Amino acid sequence: MNGLIMDFQLTIPAMLRRAEQLHFAREIVTRRPDKSYHRYTYADMVERSKRLSLALGNLGIKNGDRVGTFSWNHYQHLEAYFGIPGAGAVLHTLNLRLHPNDLTYIAGHAGDKIVLVDDVLWPLFEKFKDQVPFEHVVVIPTTGKPVPAGTLDYEELLASADPARYEYPDLDERQAAAMCYTSGTTGKPKGVVASHRAIVIHSLANGMADTLAVCERDVAQAVVPMFHANAWGLPFCCTLVGSKQVFPGPHLDPQGLLEQIQEERVTITAGVPTIWLGILQILDKDPKAFDLTSLRAMVVGGSAAPPSMIQGFQERHNLKIVHAWGMTELCPMGTVANLPAGLDGASQKEQYAFRAKQGRPVPMVELRGRNENGIIPWDGQAMGELEVRGPWIAAGYYECPEGAASFTDDGWFRTGDIVAIFPDGCIQLQDRAKDVIKSGGEWISSVQLENALMGHPAVAEAAVIPVEHPKWAERPLAVVVLKQDQQASPEELIEFLTPHFAKWWLPDAVEFASEIPRTSAGKFLKSALRDRYRDYYATNGAAMKERKQPA
Ligand code: ADP
């Protein structure tokens, strides 16, 4: 017997309709390239999204066609988030930090017919535009200058459409709404295609109190780019619940972000740890420089939030970091480290230890870990590759047969992340499978060593990588960036780690560097470090400290 409930389709147009009916007066604020502010309301946003849907239809876009965006975080990008799926088309966010060759491959592989490009990004776009057979290039004028010859002006395009003629389409919730390519662990970038249904359920989940608790009262600042994993779903979730949205545009420097938090009274903000490390340094220098009392949560994910950073914000500035884990393949939210009720009475140390882990699965996300012995116990000790399933998790990659290797025979997604799982379901990420250090057949977690090193007062950043070793196969090497005007010797840093780790986990050597190379998403680019230090043992082996490892 089936339930007698409507088969209401969970679609992005239904989210937009809600914004139109209920949130029309809430504000959306953008910092323009010249640092001036653009302000309007959801009523304006809805109207302009409808215009965009109609204009795309006039340009020949049909159900299922891909429309690319090459943009910073701003209100027109938000319009594209709703206007493109609202035309039945697929929003394809292009990552402007990628190499032109990758962008050529990605836009070509996705088959983008039209692309929307920020005028200020034109020099980057020009590097690959002729390699991709776009039917139309639409330029978003953010500086007031005329758009380049041969392109369409976004504002003129919207002006040509009559929003009164827009009818909310009846879309199938399973159809594609948004796609995003991930660098993946190996091979070419792979396309993750989210359905309308996945985005709606993901947005509902982000609003839950034990997830990010995003609500109407919030003033949300997405620092994480809208071209990366849909800015962690915030633009969708905020529109669904009616939060005020605040976009930094191209101004992602710590100073600019802090100004915006203060001026707009931001309550929730989200980004990768490197951003917050920069912000923490500014606040530590002058704790009174900004009034940040409006902030209730700084969501941090994308790579591990160092415990010293979580503690530093909390104790020195009364600011709360909410640590979360996710992936493009998960739309992207997977787990969030909100303190469970059971830890209310626990010591501060225990509470911080919990908050530094990646957290417990968001409702409807299921997880398990697996190593060569099978499914690992939830004992906080055993390490294995994390596998997940749930209603917003990729079931495959777009036109990519080799991507099948990322899915198990019984339908779970293999994340490529190595975790330990605690009895309460909290995961602790040890490494990317490709970054884990395999010493004498045992695994050493580079993430744990890095986190501990970044707790040293003189250390600004640290990455720990494997170097080839004749006896143990791989041994850890720490690459450390010291804070300005700070000193520390390799011996001192190793001594600092010693109480916290088994002896054989300790790095055999410490190298100092002026910076750690970054990926397009601002994470440490460890492959570049591995290349740089590949032959480290051959040249420095004699000086490396040999550590006895249990047989
Ligand atoms: P990629 O970096 O592969 O392009 P994503 O941006 O989707 O793709 O990143 C997902 C990966 O980022 C995860 O598989 C994990 O390795 C890492 N990651 C995300 N959140 C965290 C976190 N809180 N702690 C540690 N690593 C994280």
XYZ file of C-alpha atoms and ligand atoms in Angstrom:
578
model
C 0.000 0.000 0.000
C 1.409 3.397 -0.958
C 1.074 6.541 1.121
C -1.591 9.014 0.047
C 0.678 12.016 -0.194
C 1.202 14.394 -3.083
C 4.143 13.670 -5.322
C 5.264 17.308 -5.003
C 8.420 17.831 -7.031
C 11.383 19.231 -5.116
C 12.723 21.757 -7.597
C 14.687 24.996 -7.706
C 11.737 26.917 -9.218
C 9.714 25.899 -6.132
C 12.443 27.477 -3.962
C 12.306 30.631 -6.067
C 8.506 30.781 -5.772
C 8.821 30.679 -2.006
C 11.360 33.526 -2.085
C 8.969 35.531 -4.258
C 5.991 34.983 -1.962
C 7.696 35.266 1.422
C 11.172 36.753 1.358
C 10.633 39.595 -1.123
C 11.730 42.296 1.297
C 14.964 40.665 2.509
C 18.158 42.174 1.254
C 20.975 40.873 -0.958
C 24.217 42.859 -0.839
C 27.242 42.676 -3.126
C 30.612 44.347 -2.983
C 31.457 45.457 -6.515
C 34.995 45.337 -7.967
C 35.421 49.066 -7.126
C 34.383 48.255 -3.511
C 31.092 50.153 -3.785
C 27.991 48.273 -2.641
C 25.084 47.013 -4.716
C 21.894 46.366 -2.751
C 18.558 44.974 -3.755
C 15.881 42.602 -2.450
C 14.722 39.071 -3.174
C 11.828 40.635 -5.104
C 14.400 42.092 -7.524
C 16.409 38.895 -7.577
C 13.361 36.768 -8.416
C 12.291 39.139 -11.178
C 15.733 39.183 -12.752
C 16.118 35.385 -12.476
C 12.873 35.023 -14.378
C 14.148 37.436 -17.020
C 17.315 35.363 -17.338
C 15.310 32.129 -17.772
C 13.232 33.741 -20.518
C 16.256 35.280 -22.230
C 18.069 31.926 -22.248
C 14.982 30.380 -23.864
C 15.057 33.129 -26.505
C 18.679 32.253 -27.213
C 17.670 28.660 -27.918
C 18.467 27.024 -24.583
C 16.379 23.903 -24.082
C 15.708 21.540 -21.231
C 18.946 19.851 -20.152
C 21.315 22.232 -22.009
C 24.363 23.361 -20.042
C 25.000 27.031 -19.344
C 28.376 27.925 -17.840
C 29.237 30.697 -15.415
C 32.687 32.259 -14.964
C 32.058 34.600 -12.083
C 32.892 35.788 -8.602
C 30.340 35.687 -5.785
C 27.741 38.370 -6.512
C 24.066 39.002 -7.113
C 24.126 38.276 -10.839
C 25.717 34.907 -10.102
C 22.875 34.252 -7.671
C 20.422 35.094 -10.461
C 22.201 32.515 -12.623
C 21.896 29.933 -9.808
C 18.113 30.247 -10.139
C 17.590 31.546 -13.682
C 19.531 28.753 -15.403
C 17.831 25.792 -13.638
C 14.602 27.835 -13.842
C 14.864 27.510 -17.637
C 15.201 23.747 -17.244
C 18.898 24.115 -18.110
C 21.949 23.033 -16.107
C 24.025 25.594 -14.218
C 27.689 24.762 -14.799
C 29.997 26.766 -12.559
C 33.506 27.068 -14.033
C 36.372 27.420 -11.578
C 38.234 30.567 -12.575
C 41.366 29.487 -10.722
C 41.968 26.515 -13.012
C 44.485 26.422 -15.835
C 43.052 27.412 -19.270
C 43.740 23.871 -20.543
C 41.585 22.415 -17.762
C 38.862 24.975 -18.414
C 38.919 24.119 -22.123
C 38.529 20.452 -21.262
C 35.810 21.009 -18.654
C 33.628 23.444 -20.659
C 34.058 21.263 -23.759
C 33.317 18.016 -21.934
C 30.212 19.479 -20.300
C 29.073 20.840 -23.688
C 28.363 24.356 -22.393
C 26.294 26.159 -25.034
C 26.256 29.574 -23.425
C 28.569 31.030 -20.834
C 28.096 34.029 -18.533
C 31.386 35.821 -17.793
C 32.251 38.691 -15.440
C 33.743 41.606 -17.364
C 36.613 41.765 -14.866
C 37.441 38.120 -15.642
C 37.609 38.691 -19.396
C 41.440 38.472 -19.546
C 41.260 34.997 -17.957
C 38.334 33.940 -20.122
C 40.120 35.035 -23.296
C 42.782 32.426 -22.626
C 40.428 29.560 -23.468
C 37.300 31.010 -25.081
C 38.291 30.170 -28.668
C 38.977 26.555 -27.749
C 35.352 25.925 -26.728
C 32.460 26.086 -29.230
C 30.186 28.345 -27.131
C 27.130 29.482 -29.104
C 26.919 32.736 -27.143
C 29.113 34.539 -24.661
C 27.204 36.799 -22.264
C 29.256 39.360 -20.364
C 28.142 40.570 -16.946
C 29.089 44.245 -16.729
C 30.270 44.913 -13.179
C 32.406 47.969 -13.921
C 30.085 50.013 -16.153
C 32.351 49.629 -19.199
C 30.887 48.420 -22.545
C 31.113 44.647 -23.073
C 33.656 43.277 -25.613
C 32.663 43.108 -29.287
C 30.954 39.877 -30.321
C 29.464 39.255 -26.871
C 26.023 39.873 -25.402
C 25.487 42.329 -22.548
C 23.859 40.542 -19.582
C 21.896 43.637 -18.572
C 20.568 44.201 -22.094
C 19.628 40.548 -22.283
C 17.582 40.813 -19.079
C 15.992 44.051 -20.240
C 14.797 42.305 -23.404
C 12.682 39.789 -21.455
C 9.268 40.395 -19.892
C 9.080 38.717 -16.474
C 5.265 38.778 -16.621
C 5.534 36.088 -19.290
C 7.445 33.729 -17.026
C 5.571 30.634 -15.937
C 7.089 28.444 -13.270
C 7.962 25.241 -15.133
C 6.833 21.810 -13.978
C 10.192 20.106 -13.834
C 10.976 16.556 -12.858
C 12.872 16.735 -9.573
C 15.330 14.125 -10.811
C 16.499 16.219 -13.741
C 19.918 17.870 -13.673
C 20.083 21.336 -12.114
C 23.751 22.087 -11.502
C 27.092 20.618 -12.421
C 30.559 21.134 -11.122
C 33.847 19.431 -11.987
C 36.088 18.089 -9.287
C 39.810 17.667 -9.526
C 39.321 14.140 -8.157
C 42.248 12.053 -7.005
C 43.484 10.821 -10.372
C 43.028 11.510 -14.069
C 40.925 14.166 -15.750
C 38.471 16.391 -13.864
C 35.139 14.639 -13.383
C 31.678 16.161 -13.675
C 29.331 15.904 -10.702
C 25.721 16.534 -11.704
C 23.266 17.483 -8.955
C 19.537 17.019 -9.473
C 16.930 19.569 -8.390
C 15.840 17.122 -5.709
C 19.373 16.774 -4.320
C 19.765 20.548 -4.053
C 16.412 21.036 -2.330
C 16.991 18.282 0.240
C 20.564 19.479 0.793
C 19.220 22.996 1.422
C 16.662 21.691 3.924
C 19.412 19.773 5.693
C 21.717 22.831 5.845
C 18.938 24.682 7.622
C 18.630 22.056 10.361
C 19.741 23.141 13.818
C 22.374 20.428 14.069
C 23.759 21.149 10.619
C 24.356 24.875 9.912
C 21.034 26.126 11.321
C 20.731 28.665 8.487
C 17.559 30.682 9.043
C 15.683 33.804 7.993
C 17.342 35.931 10.670
C 20.800 35.065 9.389
C 23.039 37.385 7.449
C 25.117 34.933 5.438
C 28.452 35.667 3.808
C 29.657 32.976 1.381
C 33.418 33.371 1.208
C 33.734 29.951 -0.395
C 33.454 30.664 -4.115
C 30.201 30.068 -5.958
C 32.339 28.303 -8.590
C 33.446 25.723 -6.024
C 30.902 23.111 -4.853
C 28.055 25.675 -5.154
C 29.535 27.766 -2.338
C 28.700 24.770 -0.128
C 25.031 25.149 -1.055
C 24.631 28.440 0.833
C 23.084 30.495 -2.012
C 20.371 27.858 -2.410
C 19.773 27.303 1.295
C 19.705 31.036 2.112
C 17.197 31.713 -0.651
C 14.984 28.877 0.590
C 14.891 30.208 4.142
C 15.161 33.919 3.275
C 18.459 34.876 4.943
C 20.015 38.176 3.997
C 22.881 37.329 1.649
C 26.147 39.208 1.534
C 28.551 38.622 -1.353
C 32.197 39.739 -1.187
C 32.636 39.913 -4.991
C 36.348 39.709 -5.777
C 37.361 41.081 -2.358
C 38.473 37.918 -0.598
C 41.369 39.406 1.361
C 41.029 39.081 5.167
C 40.732 42.844 5.641
C 37.925 43.172 3.066
C 36.017 40.228 4.548
C 36.315 41.620 8.070
C 35.035 45.006 6.911
C 32.016 43.355 5.329
C 31.263 41.256 8.427
C 31.337 44.393 10.545
C 29.347 46.635 8.186
C 26.602 44.161 7.275
C 26.415 42.512 10.714
C 27.133 39.074 9.229
C 25.969 36.178 11.438
C 27.328 33.181 9.514
C 30.265 32.968 7.148
C 31.954 30.030 5.437
C 35.306 29.287 3.823
C 38.501 27.198 3.765
C 40.973 27.285 6.703
C 43.593 29.389 4.897
C 41.159 32.332 4.862
C 40.553 32.077 8.604
C 44.235 31.639 9.392
C 44.813 35.016 7.733
C 41.909 36.564 9.623
C 43.140 35.178 12.934
C 46.555 36.781 12.415
C 44.926 40.180 11.809
C 42.689 39.875 14.871
C 45.554 38.725 17.068
C 47.510 41.847 16.139
C 44.629 44.135 17.004
C 41.678 42.369 18.702
C 39.631 45.571 18.819
C 40.056 46.542 15.167
C 36.649 45.140 14.129
C 33.298 44.715 15.799
C 32.469 41.075 15.030
C 29.858 40.593 17.755
C 27.165 39.735 15.194
C 28.965 36.517 14.128
C 27.452 33.288 15.475
C 29.361 30.799 13.310
C 32.355 30.625 11.014
C 31.950 27.438 9.008
C 35.273 25.908 8.056
C 35.829 22.992 5.691
C 37.614 21.988 2.519
C 40.654 20.975 4.517
C 41.204 20.312 8.198
C 40.703 23.201 10.624
C 43.765 23.156 12.916
C 42.710 22.791 16.578
C 44.923 25.734 17.517
C 42.872 27.912 15.149
C 39.538 26.752 16.613
C 40.836 27.426 20.098
C 42.492 30.724 19.137
C 39.277 32.197 17.724
C 37.234 30.970 20.674
C 39.512 31.988 23.513
C 41.074 35.163 22.198
C 38.126 36.562 20.198
C 35.016 34.715 21.403
C 34.308 33.522 17.844
C 32.973 30.087 17.059
C 34.373 27.887 14.307
C 32.019 25.174 13.086
C 34.107 22.482 11.460
C 32.524 20.569 8.579
C 33.599 18.021 6.001
C 32.306 17.654 2.482
C 33.075 17.105 -1.172
C 31.796 18.306 -4.523
C 30.335 14.810 -4.933
C 28.176 15.486 -1.840
C 26.715 18.842 -2.937
C 28.963 19.156 -0.691
C 27.885 18.722 2.974
C 28.774 15.405 4.618
C 29.490 15.901 8.316
C 29.395 18.762 10.830
C 31.132 18.953 14.210
C 28.424 20.494 16.377
C 28.978 19.564 19.991
C 26.584 16.751 20.984
C 24.519 17.115 24.183
C 26.529 14.312 25.767
C 29.615 16.555 25.810
C 27.935 19.542 27.495
C 29.505 18.716 30.837
C 32.821 17.564 29.380
C 36.096 19.361 29.977
C 37.111 22.144 27.596
C 39.879 19.914 26.325
C 37.403 17.178 25.380
C 35.063 19.694 23.771
C 37.856 21.172 21.668
C 39.022 17.668 20.732
C 35.541 16.939 19.407
C 35.201 20.211 17.514
C 38.550 19.657 15.780
C 37.276 16.413 14.276
C 35.163 16.559 11.109
C 31.925 15.743 12.913
C 28.906 13.517 12.584
C 26.948 12.833 9.400
C 24.239 15.277 8.404
C 20.783 13.586 8.586
C 20.289 11.128 5.716
C 24.011 10.819 5.019
C 25.232 7.333 5.956
C 28.870 6.450 6.297
C 31.235 3.560 6.851
C 34.983 2.979 6.554
C 36.835 0.178 4.830
C 40.414 -1.077 4.744
C 42.038 -4.233 3.426
C 40.436 -6.234 6.260
C 36.919 -5.085 5.406
C 34.562 -2.629 7.136
C 36.352 -0.934 10.036
C 34.926 -0.822 13.582
C 33.729 2.543 14.957
C 36.426 2.562 17.629
C 38.280 5.774 16.809
C 41.407 3.716 16.104
C 41.069 1.722 12.904
C 41.713 3.690 9.742
C 39.951 3.060 6.459
C 38.618 4.755 3.344
C 35.375 6.600 4.012
C 32.361 5.472 1.989
C 29.071 7.395 1.993
C 25.557 7.249 0.596
C 22.538 9.497 0.769
C 20.010 11.557 -1.226
C 22.484 14.243 -2.371
C 25.505 12.051 -3.049
C 26.731 11.444 -6.604
C 25.808 8.079 -8.098
C 28.251 8.490 -10.993
C 30.254 11.050 -12.976
C 29.109 12.726 -16.174
C 30.162 10.689 -19.215
C 33.114 9.181 -17.423
C 33.371 5.378 -17.506
C 36.571 5.335 -15.416
C 34.663 7.152 -12.656
C 32.862 3.873 -11.924
C 35.864 2.895 -9.798
C 34.705 5.468 -7.212
C 31.532 3.500 -6.449
C 31.197 0.196 -4.646
C 29.182 -2.724 -6.012
C 26.531 -2.109 -3.367
C 26.084 1.565 -4.300
C 28.256 3.582 -1.903
C 30.543 6.406 -2.997
C 34.227 5.923 -2.216
C 35.468 9.287 -1.004
C 39.231 8.686 -1.218
C 39.491 10.087 2.323
C 41.066 7.998 5.074
C 39.231 8.292 8.390
C 38.858 6.827 11.839
C 35.239 6.632 13.037
C 34.423 7.082 16.725
C 31.645 5.193 18.562
C 29.361 8.274 18.354
C 29.687 8.350 14.545
C 32.101 11.278 14.510
C 34.751 10.986 11.824
C 38.329 12.111 12.081
C 39.980 12.631 8.778
C 43.502 11.245 8.668
C 44.373 11.970 5.066
C 43.447 11.893 1.443
C 44.248 8.334 0.337
C 46.905 9.840 -1.939
C 48.523 11.860 0.889
C 48.678 9.226 3.614
C 52.245 8.246 4.507
C 52.843 4.514 4.272
C 55.774 3.789 6.507
C 56.778 0.145 6.878
C 53.260 -0.959 5.886
C 51.609 1.227 8.551
C 49.760 4.485 7.922
C 50.835 7.808 9.350
C 48.311 10.639 9.226
C 49.840 13.739 7.674
C 46.810 15.795 8.756
C 47.323 15.056 12.443
C 51.002 15.988 12.272
C 50.218 19.197 10.375
C 47.533 20.195 12.854
C 49.879 19.649 15.752
C 52.702 21.623 14.098
C 50.358 24.520 13.407
C 49.739 24.618 17.153
C 53.341 25.794 17.695
C 53.415 29.553 18.305
C 56.103 30.191 15.685
C 54.453 28.177 12.902
C 52.202 29.860 10.348
C 51.610 26.832 8.126
C 52.823 23.256 7.911
C 52.446 20.434 5.425
C 53.708 16.920 6.019
C 54.524 14.788 2.992
C 55.992 11.349 2.371
C 59.527 11.085 0.994
C 60.831 7.850 -0.438
C 62.850 5.793 1.999
C 64.933 2.667 1.225
C 63.915 0.811 4.377
C 60.432 2.022 5.291
C 59.175 2.824 1.752
C 58.004 6.270 2.893
C 58.846 8.545 5.791
C 57.281 11.885 6.828
C 58.986 15.187 6.005
C 57.547 18.374 7.512
C 57.575 21.530 5.393
C 57.067 24.523 7.648
C 56.398 28.223 7.058
C 57.325 30.306 10.092
C 55.369 33.376 11.147
C 56.999 36.704 10.351
C 59.744 37.550 12.858
C 59.489 34.133 14.559
C 62.159 31.494 14.934
C 62.111 27.765 15.664
C 64.658 25.023 15.011
C 63.755 21.606 13.525
C 64.704 19.958 16.842
C 62.412 22.263 18.772
C 59.478 21.498 16.481
C 60.001 17.746 16.715
C 60.241 18.018 20.489
C 56.960 19.936 20.434
C 55.298 17.000 18.630
C 56.877 14.236 20.707
C 54.376 14.031 23.607
C 51.453 13.620 21.211
C 52.576 10.893 18.813
C 54.143 7.458 18.627
C 57.868 7.937 18.018
C 57.772 6.398 14.549
C 55.123 8.929 13.453
C 57.475 11.862 14.012
C 58.858 13.518 10.852
C 62.419 12.474 10.034
C 63.260 16.034 9.016
C 61.854 19.551 8.935
C 62.378 21.880 5.968
C 61.521 25.575 6.119
C 59.817 27.259 3.172
C 58.534 30.762 2.434
C 55.105 29.470 1.406
C 53.152 26.284 0.749
C 51.804 26.006 -2.797
C 48.007 26.075 -3.027
C 45.332 24.387 -5.154
C 42.651 26.350 -6.985
C 40.498 26.010 -3.867
C 43.167 27.396 -1.530
C 44.179 24.005 -0.097
C 47.785 22.891 0.274
C 48.989 21.503 -3.056
C 50.877 18.564 -1.668
C 51.609 17.033 -5.057
C 53.831 20.051 -5.821
C 55.685 19.557 -2.532
C 56.053 15.850 -3.188
C 57.606 16.646 -6.562
C 59.909 19.235 -5.004
C 61.156 16.867 -2.294
C 60.928 13.565 -4.201
C 64.642 12.795 -3.927
C 64.980 14.217 -0.470
C 66.325 11.038 1.054
C 68.970 10.573 -1.637
C 70.442 14.020 -0.933
C 69.673 14.455 2.761
C 69.274 10.875 3.966
C 72.433 10.894 6.015
C 71.129 13.807 8.069
C 67.661 12.353 8.553
C 66.798 10.948 11.885
C 65.975 7.271 11.755
C 63.044 6.330 13.938
C 62.470 2.803 15.126
C 59.166 1.459 13.949
C 57.386 -1.537 15.458
C 57.817 -4.576 13.206
P 38.814 18.598 -4.657
O 39.607 19.360 -3.619
O 39.188 17.138 -4.745
O 38.624 19.308 -5.931
P 36.516 19.140 -3.068
O 36.691 20.581 -3.092
O 35.200 18.550 -3.269
O 37.342 18.484 -4.165
O 37.245 18.646 -1.788
C 36.882 17.506 -1.097
C 38.000 17.053 -0.225
O 38.437 18.091 0.655
C 37.600 15.944 0.691
O 37.607 14.697 0.032
C 38.645 16.041 1.801
O 39.844 15.393 1.436
C 38.903 17.515 1.883
N 38.146 18.076 3.003
C 36.952 18.678 2.986
N 36.588 19.089 4.217
C 37.581 18.740 5.063
C 37.814 18.869 6.474
N 36.968 19.481 7.281
N 38.954 18.354 6.985
C 39.849 17.747 6.181
N 39.692 17.608 4.851
C 38.582 18.081 4.288
